[in-house]
XYZ file of C-alpha atoms in Angstrom:
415
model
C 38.971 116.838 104.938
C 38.481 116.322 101.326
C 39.176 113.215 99.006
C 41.914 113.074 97.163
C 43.146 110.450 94.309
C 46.414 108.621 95.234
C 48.144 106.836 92.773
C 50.422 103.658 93.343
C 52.623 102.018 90.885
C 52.516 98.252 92.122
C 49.807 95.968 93.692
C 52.964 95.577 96.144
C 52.323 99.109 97.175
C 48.335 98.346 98.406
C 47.403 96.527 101.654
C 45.816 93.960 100.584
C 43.032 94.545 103.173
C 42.675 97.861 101.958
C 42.494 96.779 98.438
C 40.175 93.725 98.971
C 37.453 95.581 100.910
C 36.435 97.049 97.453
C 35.916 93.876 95.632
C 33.179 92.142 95.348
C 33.577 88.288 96.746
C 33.064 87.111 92.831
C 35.428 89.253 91.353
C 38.349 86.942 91.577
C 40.317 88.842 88.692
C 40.079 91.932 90.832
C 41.740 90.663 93.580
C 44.917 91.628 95.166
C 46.040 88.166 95.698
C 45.661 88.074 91.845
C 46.835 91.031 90.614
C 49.737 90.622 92.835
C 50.483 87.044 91.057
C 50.578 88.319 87.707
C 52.187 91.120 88.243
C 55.311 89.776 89.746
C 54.891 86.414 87.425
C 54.969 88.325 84.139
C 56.385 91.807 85.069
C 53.771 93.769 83.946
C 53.222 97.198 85.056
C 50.477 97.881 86.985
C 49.051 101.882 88.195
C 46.643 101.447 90.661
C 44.339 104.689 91.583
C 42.968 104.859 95.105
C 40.261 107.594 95.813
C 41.063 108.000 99.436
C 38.618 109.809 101.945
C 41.323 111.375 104.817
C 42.943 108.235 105.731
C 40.269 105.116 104.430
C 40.325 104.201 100.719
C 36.723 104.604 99.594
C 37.245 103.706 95.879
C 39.635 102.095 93.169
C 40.148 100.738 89.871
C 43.421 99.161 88.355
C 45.299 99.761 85.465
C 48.286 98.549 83.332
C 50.766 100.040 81.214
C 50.992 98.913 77.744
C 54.059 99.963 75.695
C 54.327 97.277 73.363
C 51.108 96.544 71.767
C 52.416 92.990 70.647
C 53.516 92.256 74.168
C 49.876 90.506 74.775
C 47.214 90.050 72.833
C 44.385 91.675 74.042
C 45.750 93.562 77.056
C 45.569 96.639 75.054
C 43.289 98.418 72.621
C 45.390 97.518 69.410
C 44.588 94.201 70.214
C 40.988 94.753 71.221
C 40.208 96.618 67.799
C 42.211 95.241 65.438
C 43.336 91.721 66.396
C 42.616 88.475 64.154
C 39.767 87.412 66.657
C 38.151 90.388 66.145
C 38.657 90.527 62.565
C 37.330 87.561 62.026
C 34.367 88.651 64.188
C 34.025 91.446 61.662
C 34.369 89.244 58.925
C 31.653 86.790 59.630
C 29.639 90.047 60.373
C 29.925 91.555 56.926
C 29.489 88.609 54.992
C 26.007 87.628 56.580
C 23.010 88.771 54.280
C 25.707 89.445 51.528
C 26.685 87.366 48.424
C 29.934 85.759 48.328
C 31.218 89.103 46.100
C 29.946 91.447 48.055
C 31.311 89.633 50.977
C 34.366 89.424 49.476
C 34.554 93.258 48.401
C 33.517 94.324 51.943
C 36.842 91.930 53.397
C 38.924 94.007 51.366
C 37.708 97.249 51.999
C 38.026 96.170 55.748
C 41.211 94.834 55.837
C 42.491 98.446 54.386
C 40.769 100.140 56.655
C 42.388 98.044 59.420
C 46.116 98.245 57.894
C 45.359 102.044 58.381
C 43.559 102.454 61.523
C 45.826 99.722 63.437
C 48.717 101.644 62.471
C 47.454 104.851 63.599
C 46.422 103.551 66.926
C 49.877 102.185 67.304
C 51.690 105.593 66.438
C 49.292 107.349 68.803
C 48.149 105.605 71.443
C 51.442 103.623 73.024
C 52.312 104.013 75.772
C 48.915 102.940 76.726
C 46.874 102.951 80.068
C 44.296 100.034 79.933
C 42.195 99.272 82.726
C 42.156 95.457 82.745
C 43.224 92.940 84.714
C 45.813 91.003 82.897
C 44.908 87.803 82.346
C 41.637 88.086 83.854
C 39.893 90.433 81.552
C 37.771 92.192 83.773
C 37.651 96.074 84.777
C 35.490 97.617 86.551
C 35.668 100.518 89.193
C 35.292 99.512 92.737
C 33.507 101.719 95.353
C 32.796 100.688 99.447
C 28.988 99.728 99.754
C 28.160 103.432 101.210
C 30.054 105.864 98.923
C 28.389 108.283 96.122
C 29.345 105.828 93.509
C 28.909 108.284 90.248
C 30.823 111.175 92.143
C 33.596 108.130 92.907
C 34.107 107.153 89.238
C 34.041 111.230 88.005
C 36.688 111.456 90.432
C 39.318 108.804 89.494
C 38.630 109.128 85.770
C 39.878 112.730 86.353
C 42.828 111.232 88.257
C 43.684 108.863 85.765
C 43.696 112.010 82.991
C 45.889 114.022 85.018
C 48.307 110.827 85.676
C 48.415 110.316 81.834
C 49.261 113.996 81.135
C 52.009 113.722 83.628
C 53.424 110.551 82.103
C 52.989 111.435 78.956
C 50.578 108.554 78.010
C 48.116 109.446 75.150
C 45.507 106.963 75.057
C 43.180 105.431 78.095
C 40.806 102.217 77.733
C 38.400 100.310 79.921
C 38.812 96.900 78.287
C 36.719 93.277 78.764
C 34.055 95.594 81.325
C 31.195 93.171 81.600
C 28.562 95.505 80.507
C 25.800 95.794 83.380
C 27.240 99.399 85.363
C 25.019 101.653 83.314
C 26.787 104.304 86.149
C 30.240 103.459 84.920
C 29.017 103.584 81.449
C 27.277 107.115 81.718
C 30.250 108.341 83.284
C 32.728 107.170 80.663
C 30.607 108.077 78.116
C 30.414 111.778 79.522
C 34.188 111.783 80.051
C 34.434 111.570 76.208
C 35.427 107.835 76.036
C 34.303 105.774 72.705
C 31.919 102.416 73.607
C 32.045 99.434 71.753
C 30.971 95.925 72.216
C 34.089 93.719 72.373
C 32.521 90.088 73.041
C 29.641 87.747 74.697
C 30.524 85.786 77.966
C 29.131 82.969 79.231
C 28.178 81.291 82.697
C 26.165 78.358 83.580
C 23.106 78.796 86.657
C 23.900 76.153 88.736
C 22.522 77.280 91.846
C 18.943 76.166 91.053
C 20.316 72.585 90.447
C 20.698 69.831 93.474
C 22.128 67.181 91.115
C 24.293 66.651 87.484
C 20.676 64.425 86.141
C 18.811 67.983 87.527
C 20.990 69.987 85.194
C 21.323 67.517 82.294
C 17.259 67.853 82.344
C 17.668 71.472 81.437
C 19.096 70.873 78.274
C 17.292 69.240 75.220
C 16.914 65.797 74.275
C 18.737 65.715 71.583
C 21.907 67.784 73.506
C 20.884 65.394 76.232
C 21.652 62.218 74.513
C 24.775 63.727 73.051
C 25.684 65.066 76.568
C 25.685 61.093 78.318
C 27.582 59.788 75.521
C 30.262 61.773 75.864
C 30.462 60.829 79.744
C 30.167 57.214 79.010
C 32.706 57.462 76.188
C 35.444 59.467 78.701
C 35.005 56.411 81.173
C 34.973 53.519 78.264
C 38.205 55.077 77.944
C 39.498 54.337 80.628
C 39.959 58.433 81.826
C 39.066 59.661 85.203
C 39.032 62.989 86.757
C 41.170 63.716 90.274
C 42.019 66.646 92.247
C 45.210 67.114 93.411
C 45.613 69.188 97.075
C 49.249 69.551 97.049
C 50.742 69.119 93.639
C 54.263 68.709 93.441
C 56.630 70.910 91.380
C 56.392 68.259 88.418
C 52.885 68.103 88.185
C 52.972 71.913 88.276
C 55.602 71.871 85.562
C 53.446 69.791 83.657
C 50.136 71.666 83.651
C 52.599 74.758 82.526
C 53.436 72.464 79.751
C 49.959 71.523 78.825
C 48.843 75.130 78.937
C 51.544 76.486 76.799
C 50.000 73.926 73.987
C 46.767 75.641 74.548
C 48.439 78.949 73.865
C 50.169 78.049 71.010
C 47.143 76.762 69.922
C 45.042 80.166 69.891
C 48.418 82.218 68.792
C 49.353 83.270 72.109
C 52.642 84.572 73.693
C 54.305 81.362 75.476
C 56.756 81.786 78.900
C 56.125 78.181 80.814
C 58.373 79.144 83.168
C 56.113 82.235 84.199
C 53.681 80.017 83.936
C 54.979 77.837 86.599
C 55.266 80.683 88.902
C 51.678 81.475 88.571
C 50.270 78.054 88.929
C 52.586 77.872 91.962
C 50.920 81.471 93.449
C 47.259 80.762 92.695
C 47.130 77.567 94.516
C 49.065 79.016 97.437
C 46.644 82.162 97.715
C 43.622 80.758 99.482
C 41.622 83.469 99.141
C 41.321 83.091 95.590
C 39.755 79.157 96.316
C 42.046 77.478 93.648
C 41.771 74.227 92.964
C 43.904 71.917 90.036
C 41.836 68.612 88.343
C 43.627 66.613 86.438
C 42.598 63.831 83.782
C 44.493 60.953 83.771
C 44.217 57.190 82.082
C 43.605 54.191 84.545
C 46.952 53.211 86.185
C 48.481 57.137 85.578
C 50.027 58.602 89.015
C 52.356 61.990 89.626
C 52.962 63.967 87.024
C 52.091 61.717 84.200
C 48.507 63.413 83.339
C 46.820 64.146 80.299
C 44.740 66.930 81.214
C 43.937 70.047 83.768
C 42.166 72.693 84.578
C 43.170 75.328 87.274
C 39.564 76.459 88.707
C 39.204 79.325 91.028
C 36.144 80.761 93.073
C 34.817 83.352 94.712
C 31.167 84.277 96.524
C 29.755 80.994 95.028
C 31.285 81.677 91.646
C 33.786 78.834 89.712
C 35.971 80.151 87.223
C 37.712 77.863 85.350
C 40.798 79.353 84.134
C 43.452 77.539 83.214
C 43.145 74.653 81.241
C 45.449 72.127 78.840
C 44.988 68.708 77.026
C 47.326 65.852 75.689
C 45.774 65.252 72.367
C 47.341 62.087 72.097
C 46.802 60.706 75.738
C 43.252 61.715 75.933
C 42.716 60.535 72.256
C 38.430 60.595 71.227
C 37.251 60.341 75.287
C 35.964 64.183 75.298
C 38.242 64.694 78.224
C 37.961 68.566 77.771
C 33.653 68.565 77.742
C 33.854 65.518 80.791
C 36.604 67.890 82.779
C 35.860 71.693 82.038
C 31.991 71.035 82.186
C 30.448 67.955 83.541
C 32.880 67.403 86.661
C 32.846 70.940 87.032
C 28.755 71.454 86.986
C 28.809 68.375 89.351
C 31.099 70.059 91.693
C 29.070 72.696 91.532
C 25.870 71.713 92.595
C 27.762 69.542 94.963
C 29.253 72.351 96.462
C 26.858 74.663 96.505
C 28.217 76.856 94.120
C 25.552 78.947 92.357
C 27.619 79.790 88.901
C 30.476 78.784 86.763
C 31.423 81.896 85.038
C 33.109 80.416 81.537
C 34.387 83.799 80.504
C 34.678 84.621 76.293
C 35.268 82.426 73.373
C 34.127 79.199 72.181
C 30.551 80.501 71.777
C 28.973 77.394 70.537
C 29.892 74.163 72.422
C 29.044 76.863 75.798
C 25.779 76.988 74.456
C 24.943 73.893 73.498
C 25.913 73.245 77.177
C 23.550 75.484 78.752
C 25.292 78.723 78.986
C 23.519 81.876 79.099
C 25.755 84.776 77.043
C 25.912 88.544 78.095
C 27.934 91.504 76.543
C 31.146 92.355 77.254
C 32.550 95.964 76.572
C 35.243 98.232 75.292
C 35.758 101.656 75.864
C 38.706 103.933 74.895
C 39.460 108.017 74.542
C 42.426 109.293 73.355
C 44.299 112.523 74.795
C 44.791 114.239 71.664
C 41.227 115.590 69.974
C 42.885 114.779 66.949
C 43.887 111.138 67.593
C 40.311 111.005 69.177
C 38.528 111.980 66.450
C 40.002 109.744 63.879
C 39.242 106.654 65.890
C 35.876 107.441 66.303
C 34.150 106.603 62.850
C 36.506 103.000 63.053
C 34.865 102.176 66.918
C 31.187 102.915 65.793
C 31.563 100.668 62.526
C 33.186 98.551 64.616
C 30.337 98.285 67.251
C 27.547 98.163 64.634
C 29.164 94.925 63.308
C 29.699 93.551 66.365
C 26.252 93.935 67.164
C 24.883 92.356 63.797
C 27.231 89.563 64.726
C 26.680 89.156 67.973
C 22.947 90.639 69.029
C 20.672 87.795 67.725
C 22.370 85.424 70.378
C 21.370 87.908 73.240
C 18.516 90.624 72.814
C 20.131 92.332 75.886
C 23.271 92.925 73.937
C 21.516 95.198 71.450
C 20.184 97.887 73.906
């Protein structure tokens, strides 16, 4: 009996046993528990491929089905090669080494370049299969410990091309992979798929620490100093950190309200009310190891907080995913550095947890706090050779800038 690729249409449609025995314990966002949530919390469609070995599942990656492009940022490759993060990326990139004219020159010439490309990709590449998890921006292909992992990938990337002929979708993308599967990598690559480097992402070794002083005396003095002022200043405010086991609806409704503020905030789509329903589904999937901390002033109780983060792990891995602030409640006490990092490296070496995977974005203060970066990838190919071919001079300027941008922060990124 042969293998054969099966493809499903919902994470409803997957035992979750079946699904889960292909994901690694630290790959939360892979999860069915997760992809379940978010699927049924925000409607989007998910395609699932199964390579399935007579009647036991052997390998699978996940997929979603992008027809608007300004659905969600960053869910699909209009987003991941054109949107204003990344043009600002490309921005910064082309005005280092460059006077302020030539700088200026080379913006211009980019941003027609983009006002062309974007629009191509939008004409020719929607409906689009991107294999991501939403929300979670990972993708990967899973395999069982014991299977021939490169035959595995050859044969669902041919499954996914022969679901996309039959639907009719013209372009395919591996979005937010994290850049260490040379396998996967050689095998998209000789599949005909376009790499680029989308981003860095962070995580903090805590597993070599026994106490917060241990990992404070990693950093330098300098950082140090600034690091213990900000912890005295959160509690000369009067702020303290608590973690709630069985939030209430309102204090649910409230984080949603807190993180649609972050949203808005980074230009996001808003829907608190989905938001709600997610909260509510993470912390009732224990699998996924959720747990909610909330900042609140000195007499605050119930819902009245001014701060949270939603925090889930996996195989001795935090990920802190969810986060919002009061501005005005939590005023100058660095709530956000006392909750998101301090508590959360305390917990950590606490718990035993070895990692706190921080994910993308906000490069600098990550840094500062002892964060180690490493790349994060793109990949896309396009059904028509025509299509394909146009997008390929945009994706390799785009990956040599993000490389001049991005490599001096991590040699690895560069190779």
């Amino acid at each position: 009996m042969g293998t054969e690729v099966v493809v499903v249409r919902s994470a409803s449609g997957v035992d979750r046993e079946e699904w889960d025995a292909l994901v690694p314990d630290t790959q939360v966002y892979l999860s069915h528990d997760w992809l379940r949530a978010v699927e049924e919390c925000f409607g989007f469609e998910l395609v699932l491929f199964l390579l399935r070995d007579g009647a036991r599942t052997v390998a699978g990656v996940q997929g979603l089905l992008v027809r608007d492009p300004d659905a969600f940022p960053y869910h699909d490759p209009t987003g991941a090669l054109f949107g204003d993060y990344e043009m600002d990326h490309l921005r910064r990139a082309l005005a280092r080494d460059r006077s302020q004219e030539e700088s200026a020159e080379a913006a211009a010439l980019l941003a027609a370049v983009v006002r062309t490309e974007a629009g191509h990709t939008r004409a020719a590449g929607y409906p689009a299969l991107v294999m991501t998890s939403p929300y979670g921006y990972a993708s990967d292909v899973l395999t069982l410990p014991d299977v021939d992992r490169r035959r595995a990938i050859g044969e669902l990337l041919v499954g996914v091309d022969e679901f996309c002929a039959e639907a009719e979708v013209p372009s395919q993308s591996f979005l937010w992979e994290s850049g260490g599967d040379g396998e996967l990598h050689r095998a998209l690559a000789g599949h005909g798929y376009l790499g680029f480097l989308s981003d860095l992402e962070f995580d903090l070794d805590t597993g070599s620490h026994t106490s917060l002083e241990e990992y404070l005396g990693t950093l330098d003095r300098k950082r140090r100093t600034v690091v213990r002022s900000e912890i005295r200043k959160f509690a000369e405010a009067g702020m303290r950190v608590e973690q709630i086991t069985e939030p209430d609806p309102a204090v649910i409704a409230r984080c949603a309200e807190l993180s649609e503020e972050q949203q808005k905030k980074y230009g996001l789509p808003v829907d608190r009310a989905a938001m709600e329903r997610l909260f509510t589904a993470l912390l009732g999937a224990p699998r996924l190891g959720p747990a909610l901390y909330v900042v609140r002033g000195r007499e605050a109780e119930g819902p009245d907080i001014a701060g949270f983060l939603l925090c889930l792990e996996g195989g001795g891995v935090l990920h802190p995913k969810f986060l919002g602030f009061d501005a005005t409640a939590v005023g100058a006490s660095y709530a956000y550095f006392n909750l998101v990092f301090y508590h959360l490296a305390e917990l950590a070496v606490a718990g035993g947890a070895r990692r706190i995977a921080y994910g993308m974005g906000s490069a600098d203060a990550k840094r500062l706090r002892g964060c180690r970066p490493a790349p994060v990838r793109g990949w896309i190919r396009f059904s028509s050779p025509a299509a394909h071919r146009r997008i390929e001079p945009y994706v390799t300027v785009f990956d040599c800038l993000k490389k001049q941008l991005l490599g001096h922060q991590d040699g690895r990124v560069l190779r």
